[in-house]
PDB file of C-alpha atoms in Angstrom:
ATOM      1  CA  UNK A  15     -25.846 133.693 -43.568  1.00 53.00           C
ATOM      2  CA  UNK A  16     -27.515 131.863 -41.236  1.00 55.00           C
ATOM      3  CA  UNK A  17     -30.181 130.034 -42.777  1.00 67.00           C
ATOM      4  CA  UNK A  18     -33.781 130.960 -40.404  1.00 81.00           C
ATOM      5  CA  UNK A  19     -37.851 130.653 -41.151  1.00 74.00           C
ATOM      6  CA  UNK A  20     -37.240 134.339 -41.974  1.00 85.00           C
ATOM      7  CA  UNK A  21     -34.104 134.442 -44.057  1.00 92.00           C
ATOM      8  CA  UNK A  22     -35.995 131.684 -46.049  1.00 93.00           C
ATOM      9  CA  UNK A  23     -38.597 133.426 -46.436  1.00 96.00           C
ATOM     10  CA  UNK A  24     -37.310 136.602 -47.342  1.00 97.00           C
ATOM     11  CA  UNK A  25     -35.101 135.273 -49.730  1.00 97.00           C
ATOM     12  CA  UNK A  26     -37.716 133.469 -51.597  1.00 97.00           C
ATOM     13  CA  UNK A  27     -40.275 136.752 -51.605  1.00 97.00           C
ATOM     14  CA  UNK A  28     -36.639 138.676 -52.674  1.00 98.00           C
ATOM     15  CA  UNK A  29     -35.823 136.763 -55.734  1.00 98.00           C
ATOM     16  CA  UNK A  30     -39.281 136.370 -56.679  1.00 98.00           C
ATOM     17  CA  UNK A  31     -39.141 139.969 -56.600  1.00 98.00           C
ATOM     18  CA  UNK A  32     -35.377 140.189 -58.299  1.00 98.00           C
ATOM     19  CA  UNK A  33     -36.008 138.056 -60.925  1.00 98.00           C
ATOM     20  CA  UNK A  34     -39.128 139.351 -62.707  1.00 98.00           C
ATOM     21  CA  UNK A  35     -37.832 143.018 -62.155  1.00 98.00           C
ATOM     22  CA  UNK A  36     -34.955 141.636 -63.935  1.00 97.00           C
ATOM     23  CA  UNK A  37     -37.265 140.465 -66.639  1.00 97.00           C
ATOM     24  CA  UNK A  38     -39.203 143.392 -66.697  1.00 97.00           C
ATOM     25  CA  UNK A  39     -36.144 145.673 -67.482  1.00 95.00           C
ATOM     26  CA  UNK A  40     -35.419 143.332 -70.547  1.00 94.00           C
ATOM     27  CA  UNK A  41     -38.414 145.494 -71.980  1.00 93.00           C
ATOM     28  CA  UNK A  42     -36.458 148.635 -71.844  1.00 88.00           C
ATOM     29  CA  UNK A  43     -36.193 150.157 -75.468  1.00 85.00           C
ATOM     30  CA  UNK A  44     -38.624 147.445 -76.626  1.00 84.00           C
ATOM     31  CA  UNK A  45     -41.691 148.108 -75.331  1.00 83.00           C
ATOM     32  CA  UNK A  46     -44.533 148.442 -77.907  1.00 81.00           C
ATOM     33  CA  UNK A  47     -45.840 151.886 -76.960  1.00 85.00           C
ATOM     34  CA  UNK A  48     -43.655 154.691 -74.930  1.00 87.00           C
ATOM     35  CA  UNK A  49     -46.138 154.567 -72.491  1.00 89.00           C
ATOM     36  CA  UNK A  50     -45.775 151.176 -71.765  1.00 89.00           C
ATOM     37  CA  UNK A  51     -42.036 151.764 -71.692  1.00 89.00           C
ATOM     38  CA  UNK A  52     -42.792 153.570 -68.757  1.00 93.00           C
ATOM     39  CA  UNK A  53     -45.350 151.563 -66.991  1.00 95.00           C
ATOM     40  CA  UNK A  54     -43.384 148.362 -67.072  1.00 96.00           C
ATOM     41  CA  UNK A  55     -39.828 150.406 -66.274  1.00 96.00           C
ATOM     42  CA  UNK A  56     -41.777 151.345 -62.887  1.00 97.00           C
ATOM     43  CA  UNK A  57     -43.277 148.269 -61.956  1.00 98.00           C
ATOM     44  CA  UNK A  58     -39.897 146.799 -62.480  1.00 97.00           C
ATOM     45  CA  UNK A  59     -38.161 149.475 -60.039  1.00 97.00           C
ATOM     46  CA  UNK A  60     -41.056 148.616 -57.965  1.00 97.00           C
ATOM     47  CA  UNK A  61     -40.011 144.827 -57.724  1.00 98.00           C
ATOM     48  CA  UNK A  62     -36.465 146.044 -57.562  1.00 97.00           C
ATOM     49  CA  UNK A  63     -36.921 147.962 -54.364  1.00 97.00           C
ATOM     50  CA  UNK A  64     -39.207 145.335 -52.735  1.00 97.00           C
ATOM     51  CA  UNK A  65     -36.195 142.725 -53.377  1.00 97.00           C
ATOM     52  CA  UNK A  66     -33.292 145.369 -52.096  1.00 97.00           C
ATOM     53  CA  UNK A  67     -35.508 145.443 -48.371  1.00 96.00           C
ATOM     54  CA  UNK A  68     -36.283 141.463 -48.790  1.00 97.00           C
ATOM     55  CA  UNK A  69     -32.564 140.818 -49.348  1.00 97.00           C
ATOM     56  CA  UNK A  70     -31.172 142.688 -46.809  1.00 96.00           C
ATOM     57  CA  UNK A  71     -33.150 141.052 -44.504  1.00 94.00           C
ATOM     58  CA  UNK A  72     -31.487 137.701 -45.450  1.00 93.00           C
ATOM     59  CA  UNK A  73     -27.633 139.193 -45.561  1.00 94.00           C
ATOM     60  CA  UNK A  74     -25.751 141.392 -48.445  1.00 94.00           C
ATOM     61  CA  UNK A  75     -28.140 142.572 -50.796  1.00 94.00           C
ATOM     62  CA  UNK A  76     -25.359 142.233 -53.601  1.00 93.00           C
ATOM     63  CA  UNK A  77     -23.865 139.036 -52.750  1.00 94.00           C
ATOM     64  CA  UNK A  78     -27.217 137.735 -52.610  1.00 96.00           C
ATOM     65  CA  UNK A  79     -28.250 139.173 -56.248  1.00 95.00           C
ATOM     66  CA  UNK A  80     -24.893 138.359 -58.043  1.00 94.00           C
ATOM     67  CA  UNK A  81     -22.765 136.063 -56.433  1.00 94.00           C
ATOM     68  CA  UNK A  82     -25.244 132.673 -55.917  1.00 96.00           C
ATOM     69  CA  UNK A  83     -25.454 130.013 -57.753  1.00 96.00           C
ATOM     70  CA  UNK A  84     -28.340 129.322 -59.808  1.00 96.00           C
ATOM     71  CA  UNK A  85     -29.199 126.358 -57.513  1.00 96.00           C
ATOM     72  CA  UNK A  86     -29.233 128.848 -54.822  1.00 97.00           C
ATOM     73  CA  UNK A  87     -32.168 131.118 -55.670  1.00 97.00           C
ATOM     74  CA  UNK A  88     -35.575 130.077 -54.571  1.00 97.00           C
ATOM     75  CA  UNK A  89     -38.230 131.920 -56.756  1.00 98.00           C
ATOM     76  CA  UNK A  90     -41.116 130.888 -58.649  1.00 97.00           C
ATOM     77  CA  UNK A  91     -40.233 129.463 -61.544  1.00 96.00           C
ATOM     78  CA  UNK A  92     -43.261 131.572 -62.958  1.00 97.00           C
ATOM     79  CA  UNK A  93     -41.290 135.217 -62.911  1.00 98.00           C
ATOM     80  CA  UNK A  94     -38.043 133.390 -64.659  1.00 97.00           C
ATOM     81  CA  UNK A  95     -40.082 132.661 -67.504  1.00 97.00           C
ATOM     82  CA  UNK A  96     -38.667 134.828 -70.223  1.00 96.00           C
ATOM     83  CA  UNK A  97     -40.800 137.299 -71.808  1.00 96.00           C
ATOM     84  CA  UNK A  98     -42.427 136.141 -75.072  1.00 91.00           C
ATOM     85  CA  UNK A  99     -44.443 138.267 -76.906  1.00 92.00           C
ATOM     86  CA  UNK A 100     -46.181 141.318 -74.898  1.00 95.00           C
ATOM     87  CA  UNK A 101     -49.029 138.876 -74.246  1.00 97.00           C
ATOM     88  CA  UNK A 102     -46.724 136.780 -72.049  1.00 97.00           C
ATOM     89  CA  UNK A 103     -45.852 139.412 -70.250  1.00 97.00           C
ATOM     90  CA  UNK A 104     -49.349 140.143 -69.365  1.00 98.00           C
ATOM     91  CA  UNK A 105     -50.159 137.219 -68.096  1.00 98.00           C
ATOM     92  CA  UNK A 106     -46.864 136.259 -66.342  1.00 98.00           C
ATOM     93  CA  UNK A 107     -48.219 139.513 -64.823  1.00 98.00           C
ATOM     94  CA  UNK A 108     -51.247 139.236 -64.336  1.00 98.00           C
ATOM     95  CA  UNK A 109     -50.669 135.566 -62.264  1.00 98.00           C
ATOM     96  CA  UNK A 110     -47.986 137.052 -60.213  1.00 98.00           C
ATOM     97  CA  UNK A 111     -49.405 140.663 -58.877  1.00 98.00           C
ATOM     98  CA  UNK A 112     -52.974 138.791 -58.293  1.00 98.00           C
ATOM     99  CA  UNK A 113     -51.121 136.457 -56.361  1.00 98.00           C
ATOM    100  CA  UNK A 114     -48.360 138.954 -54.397  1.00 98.00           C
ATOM    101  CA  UNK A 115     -50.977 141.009 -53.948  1.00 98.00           C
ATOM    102  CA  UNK A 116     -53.261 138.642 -51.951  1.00 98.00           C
ATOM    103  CA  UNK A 117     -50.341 137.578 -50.648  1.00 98.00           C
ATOM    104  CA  UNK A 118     -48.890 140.834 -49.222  1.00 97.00           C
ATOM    105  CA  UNK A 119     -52.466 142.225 -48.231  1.00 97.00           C
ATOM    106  CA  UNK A 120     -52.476 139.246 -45.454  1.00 96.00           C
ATOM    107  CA  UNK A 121     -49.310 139.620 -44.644  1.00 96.00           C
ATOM    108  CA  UNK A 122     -49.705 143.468 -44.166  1.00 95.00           C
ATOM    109  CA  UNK A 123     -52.441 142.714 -41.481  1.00 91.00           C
ATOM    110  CA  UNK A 124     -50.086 140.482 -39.299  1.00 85.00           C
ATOM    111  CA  UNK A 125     -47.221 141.535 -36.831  1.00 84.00           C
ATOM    112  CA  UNK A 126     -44.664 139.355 -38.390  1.00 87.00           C
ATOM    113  CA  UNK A 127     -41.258 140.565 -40.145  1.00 90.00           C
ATOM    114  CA  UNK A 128     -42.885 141.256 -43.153  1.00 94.00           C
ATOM    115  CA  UNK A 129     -46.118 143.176 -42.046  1.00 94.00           C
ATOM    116  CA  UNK A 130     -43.945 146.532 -42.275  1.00 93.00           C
ATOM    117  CA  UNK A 131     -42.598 145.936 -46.128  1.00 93.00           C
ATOM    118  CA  UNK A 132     -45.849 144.300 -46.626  1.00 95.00           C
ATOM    119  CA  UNK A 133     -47.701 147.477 -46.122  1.00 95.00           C
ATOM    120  CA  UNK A 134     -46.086 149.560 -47.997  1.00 93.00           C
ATOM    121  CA  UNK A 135     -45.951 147.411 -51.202  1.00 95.00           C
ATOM    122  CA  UNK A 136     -49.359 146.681 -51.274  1.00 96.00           C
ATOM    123  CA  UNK A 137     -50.314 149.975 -52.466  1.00 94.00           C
ATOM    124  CA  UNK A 138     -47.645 149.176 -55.567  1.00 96.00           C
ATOM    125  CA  UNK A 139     -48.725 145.749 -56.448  1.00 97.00           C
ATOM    126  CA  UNK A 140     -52.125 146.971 -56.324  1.00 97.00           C
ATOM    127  CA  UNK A 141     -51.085 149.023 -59.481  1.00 97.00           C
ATOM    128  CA  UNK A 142     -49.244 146.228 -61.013  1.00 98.00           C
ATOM    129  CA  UNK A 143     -52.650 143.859 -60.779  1.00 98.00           C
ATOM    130  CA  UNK A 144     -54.442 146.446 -62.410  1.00 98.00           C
ATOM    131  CA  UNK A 145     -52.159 146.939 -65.159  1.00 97.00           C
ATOM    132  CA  UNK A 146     -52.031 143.639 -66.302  1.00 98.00           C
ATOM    133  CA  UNK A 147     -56.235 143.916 -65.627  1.00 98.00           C
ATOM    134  CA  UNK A 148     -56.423 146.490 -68.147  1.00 98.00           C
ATOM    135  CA  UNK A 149     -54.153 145.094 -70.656  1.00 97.00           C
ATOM    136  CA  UNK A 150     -55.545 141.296 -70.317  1.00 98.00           C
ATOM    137  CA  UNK A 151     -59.038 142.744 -71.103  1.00 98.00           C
ATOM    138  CA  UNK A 152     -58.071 145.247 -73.808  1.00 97.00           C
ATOM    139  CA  UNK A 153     -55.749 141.925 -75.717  1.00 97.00           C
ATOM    140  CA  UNK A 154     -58.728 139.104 -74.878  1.00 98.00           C
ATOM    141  CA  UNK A 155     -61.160 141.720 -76.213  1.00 96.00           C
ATOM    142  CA  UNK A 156     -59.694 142.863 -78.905  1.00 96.00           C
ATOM    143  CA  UNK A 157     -58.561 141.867 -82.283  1.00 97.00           C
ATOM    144  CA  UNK A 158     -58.578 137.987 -83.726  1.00 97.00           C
ATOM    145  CA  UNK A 159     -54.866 138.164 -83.324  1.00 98.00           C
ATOM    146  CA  UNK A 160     -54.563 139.271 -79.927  1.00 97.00           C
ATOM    147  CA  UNK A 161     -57.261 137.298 -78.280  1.00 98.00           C
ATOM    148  CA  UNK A 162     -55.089 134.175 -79.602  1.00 98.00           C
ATOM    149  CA  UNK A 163     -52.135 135.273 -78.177  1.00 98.00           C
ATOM    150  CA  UNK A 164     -53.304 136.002 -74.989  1.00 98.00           C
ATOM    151  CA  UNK A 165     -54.947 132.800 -74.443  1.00 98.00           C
ATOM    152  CA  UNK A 166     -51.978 131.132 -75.736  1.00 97.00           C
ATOM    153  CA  UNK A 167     -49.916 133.006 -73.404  1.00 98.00           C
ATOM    154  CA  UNK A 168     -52.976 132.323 -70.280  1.00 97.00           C
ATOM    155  CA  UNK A 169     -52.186 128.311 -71.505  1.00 96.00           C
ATOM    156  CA  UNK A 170     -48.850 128.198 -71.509  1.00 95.00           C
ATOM    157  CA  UNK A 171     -48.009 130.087 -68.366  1.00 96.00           C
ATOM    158  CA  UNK A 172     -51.032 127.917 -66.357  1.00 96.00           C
ATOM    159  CA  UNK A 173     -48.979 124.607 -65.196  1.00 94.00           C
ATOM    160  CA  UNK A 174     -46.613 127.286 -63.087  1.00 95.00           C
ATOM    161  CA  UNK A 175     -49.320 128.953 -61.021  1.00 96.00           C
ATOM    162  CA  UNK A 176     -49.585 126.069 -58.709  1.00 95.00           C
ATOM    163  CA  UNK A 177     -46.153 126.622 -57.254  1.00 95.00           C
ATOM    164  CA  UNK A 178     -47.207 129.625 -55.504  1.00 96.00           C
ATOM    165  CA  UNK A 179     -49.319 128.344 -53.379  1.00 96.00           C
ATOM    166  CA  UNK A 180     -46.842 125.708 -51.753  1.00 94.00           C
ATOM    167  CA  UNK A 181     -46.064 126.904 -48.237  1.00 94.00           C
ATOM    168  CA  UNK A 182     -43.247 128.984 -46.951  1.00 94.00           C
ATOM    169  CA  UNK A 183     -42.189 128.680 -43.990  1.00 92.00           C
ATOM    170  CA  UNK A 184     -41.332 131.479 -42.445  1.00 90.00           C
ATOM    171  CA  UNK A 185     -44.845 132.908 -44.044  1.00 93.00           C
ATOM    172  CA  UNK A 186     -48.154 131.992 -41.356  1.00 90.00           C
ATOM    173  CA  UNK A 187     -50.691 132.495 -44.121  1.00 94.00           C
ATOM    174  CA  UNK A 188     -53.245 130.641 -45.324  1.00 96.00           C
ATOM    175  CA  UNK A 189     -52.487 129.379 -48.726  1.00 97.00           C
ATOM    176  CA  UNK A 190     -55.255 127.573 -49.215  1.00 96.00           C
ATOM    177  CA  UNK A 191     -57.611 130.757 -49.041  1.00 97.00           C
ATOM    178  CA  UNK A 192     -54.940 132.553 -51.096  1.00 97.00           C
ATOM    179  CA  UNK A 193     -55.378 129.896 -53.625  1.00 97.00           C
ATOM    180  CA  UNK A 194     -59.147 129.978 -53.943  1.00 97.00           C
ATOM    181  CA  UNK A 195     -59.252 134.042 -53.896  1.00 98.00           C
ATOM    182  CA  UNK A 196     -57.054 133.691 -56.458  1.00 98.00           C
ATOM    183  CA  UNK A 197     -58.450 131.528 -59.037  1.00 97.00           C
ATOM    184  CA  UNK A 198     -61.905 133.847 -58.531  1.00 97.00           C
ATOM    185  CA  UNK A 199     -59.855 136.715 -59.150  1.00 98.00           C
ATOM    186  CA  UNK A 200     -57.891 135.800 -62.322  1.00 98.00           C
ATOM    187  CA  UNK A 201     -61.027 133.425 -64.058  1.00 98.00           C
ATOM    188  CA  UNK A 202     -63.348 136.535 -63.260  1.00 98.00           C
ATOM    189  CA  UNK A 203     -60.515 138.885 -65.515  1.00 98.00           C
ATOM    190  CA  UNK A 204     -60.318 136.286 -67.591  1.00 98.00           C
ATOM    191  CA  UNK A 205     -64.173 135.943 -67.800  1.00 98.00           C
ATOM    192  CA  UNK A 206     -64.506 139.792 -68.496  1.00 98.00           C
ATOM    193  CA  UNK A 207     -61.883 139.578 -71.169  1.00 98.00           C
ATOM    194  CA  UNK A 208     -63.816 136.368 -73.270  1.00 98.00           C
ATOM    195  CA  UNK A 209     -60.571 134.260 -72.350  1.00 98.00           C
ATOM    196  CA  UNK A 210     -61.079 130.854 -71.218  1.00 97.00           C
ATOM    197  CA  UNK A 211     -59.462 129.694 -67.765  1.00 96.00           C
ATOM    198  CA  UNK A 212     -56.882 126.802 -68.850  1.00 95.00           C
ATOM    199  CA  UNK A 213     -57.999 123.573 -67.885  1.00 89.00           C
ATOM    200  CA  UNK A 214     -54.283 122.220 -67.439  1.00 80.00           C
ATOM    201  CA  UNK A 215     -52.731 120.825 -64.493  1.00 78.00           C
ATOM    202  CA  UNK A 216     -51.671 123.773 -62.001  1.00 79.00           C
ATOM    203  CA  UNK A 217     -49.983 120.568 -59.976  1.00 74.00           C
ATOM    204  CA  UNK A 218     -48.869 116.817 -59.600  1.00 71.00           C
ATOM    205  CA  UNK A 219     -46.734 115.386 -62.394  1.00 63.00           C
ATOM    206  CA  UNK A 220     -47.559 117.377 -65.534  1.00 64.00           C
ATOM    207  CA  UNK A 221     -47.167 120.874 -63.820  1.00 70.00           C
ATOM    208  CA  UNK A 222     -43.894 122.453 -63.230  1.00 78.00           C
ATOM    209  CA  UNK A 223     -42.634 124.525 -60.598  1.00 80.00           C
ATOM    210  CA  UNK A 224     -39.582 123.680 -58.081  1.00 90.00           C
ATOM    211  CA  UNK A 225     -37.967 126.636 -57.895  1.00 94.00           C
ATOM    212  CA  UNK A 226     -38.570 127.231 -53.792  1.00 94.00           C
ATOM    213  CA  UNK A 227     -36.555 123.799 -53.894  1.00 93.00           C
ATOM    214  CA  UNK A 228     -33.701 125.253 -56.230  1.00 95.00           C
ATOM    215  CA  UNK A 229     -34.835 124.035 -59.347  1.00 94.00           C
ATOM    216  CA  UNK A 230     -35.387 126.077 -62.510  1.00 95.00           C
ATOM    217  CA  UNK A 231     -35.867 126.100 -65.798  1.00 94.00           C
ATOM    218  CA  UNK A 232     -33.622 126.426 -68.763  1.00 94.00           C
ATOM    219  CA  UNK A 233     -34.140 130.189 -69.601  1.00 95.00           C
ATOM    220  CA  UNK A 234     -32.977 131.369 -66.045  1.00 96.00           C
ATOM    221  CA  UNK A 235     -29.398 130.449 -66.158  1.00 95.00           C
ATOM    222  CA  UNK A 236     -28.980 132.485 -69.238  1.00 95.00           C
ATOM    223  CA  UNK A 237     -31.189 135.097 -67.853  1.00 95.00           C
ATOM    224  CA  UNK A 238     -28.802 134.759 -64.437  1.00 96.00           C
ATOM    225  CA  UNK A 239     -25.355 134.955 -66.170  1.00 95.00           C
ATOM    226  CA  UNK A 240     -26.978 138.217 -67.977  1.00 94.00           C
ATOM    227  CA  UNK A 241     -28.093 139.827 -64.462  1.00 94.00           C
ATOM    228  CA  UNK A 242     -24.507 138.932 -62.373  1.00 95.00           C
ATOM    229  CA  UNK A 243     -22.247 139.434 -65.800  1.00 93.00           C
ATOM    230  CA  UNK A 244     -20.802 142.991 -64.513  1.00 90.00           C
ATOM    231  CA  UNK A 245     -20.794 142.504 -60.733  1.00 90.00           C
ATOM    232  CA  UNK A 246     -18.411 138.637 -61.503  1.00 92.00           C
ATOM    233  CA  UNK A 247     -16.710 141.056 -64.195  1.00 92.00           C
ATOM    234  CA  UNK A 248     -15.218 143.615 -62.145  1.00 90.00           C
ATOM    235  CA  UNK A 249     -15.817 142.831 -58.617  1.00 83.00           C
ATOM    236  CA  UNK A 250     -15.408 145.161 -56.087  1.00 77.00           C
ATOM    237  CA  UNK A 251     -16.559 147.827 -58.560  1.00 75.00           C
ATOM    238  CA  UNK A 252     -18.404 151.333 -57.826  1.00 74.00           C
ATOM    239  CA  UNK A 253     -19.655 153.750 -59.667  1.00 70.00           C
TER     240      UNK A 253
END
């Protein structure tokens, strides 16, 4: 593969994409409600087909899903967070499809690589920011209990939003609008849902988030030998 603005930037948009699809489909058979079953199976074929187009663009699809090294994938360290209670979900969520979806709405409008794929998954991110909407204002507004958790789970996920907003090259957007449309969008749901907006570092040394760089957290190498287990297992395999 040879390593381009665009290969680098579809690989990162493709393993963002990968990874929390990946995360997403560790909700199958324990979703809370069947209807959520549903909802978050879909967003998470969503994501997969998103990172199938990203990844080709870059090389082999399935050498590029299950045959790198962890050190080799460039997501956001944000979508290899693992999934917590549902309220962790929701806001790994609700961060990432507010931020994709500003993301991919720019991009859409260009004539770059991406405009094309850009287009089309606007429409589907646009459903995943307003399911985590919904659900971040029915948990904030809710019981005792699950206004705790959710801001627990707003707190805790907070020092990995400022990662997305480091440039990629490749990507001729401007991040620093992206940034500021973002942090109306998400204190405004968070506003609406009597949740505070966290107050911790989203950058500099007590923030995390290195994973365009390579660098990732504990949970994703367990969550990687998981994903590539089969494909290493019996390579070559079809069904």
């Amino acid at each position: 593969m040879t390593a381009t603005v665009a290969t680098t930037a579809a690989l990162a948009l493709g393993d963002d994409a990968l990874v929390l699809s990946h995360r997403l489909g560790e909700w199958a058979g324990h979703a809370p409600v069947l209807e959520e079953e549903v909802a978050l199976a879909n967003i998470a074929l969503d994501l997969l087909g998103q990172a199938r187009v990203l990844l080709s663009m870059a090389g082999d699809e399935d050498e590029l899903a299950y045959l790198r090294e962890e050190r080799a994938f460039t997501n956001l360290q944000l979508v290899e967070q693992p999934n917590g209670d549902f309220a962790h979900t929701i806001a790994r969520q609700l961060y990432f499809s507010t931020y994709q979806h500003l993301l991919y709405t720019r991009l859409s409008g260009g004539e770059g690589e991406f405009a094309a794929l850009a287009g089309k998954a606007v429409k589907e991110v646009a459903y995943h920011r307003d399911h985590a909407e919904q659900w971040t204002l029915r948990l904030g507004d809710g019981t005792d209990v699950s206004h705790r958790r959710m801001q627990r789970a707003c707190d805790a996920l907070w020092r990995f939003t400022g990662e997305m907003f480091q440039p990629v090259p490749g990507l001729d957007v401007d991040w620093a609008g992206i940034q500021d449309e973002w942090l109306e969008s998400v204190g405004g749901v968070l506003h609406r849902a009597t949740l505070t907006l966290p107050e911790g570092p989203r950058s500099g040394a007590w923030s995390a988030g290195a994973g365009r760089q390579g660098l990732h957290t504990e949970p994703f190498g367990r969550m990687l030998a998981e994903m590539q287990h089969l494909h290493r297992s019996h390579p070559g395999a079809s069904w």
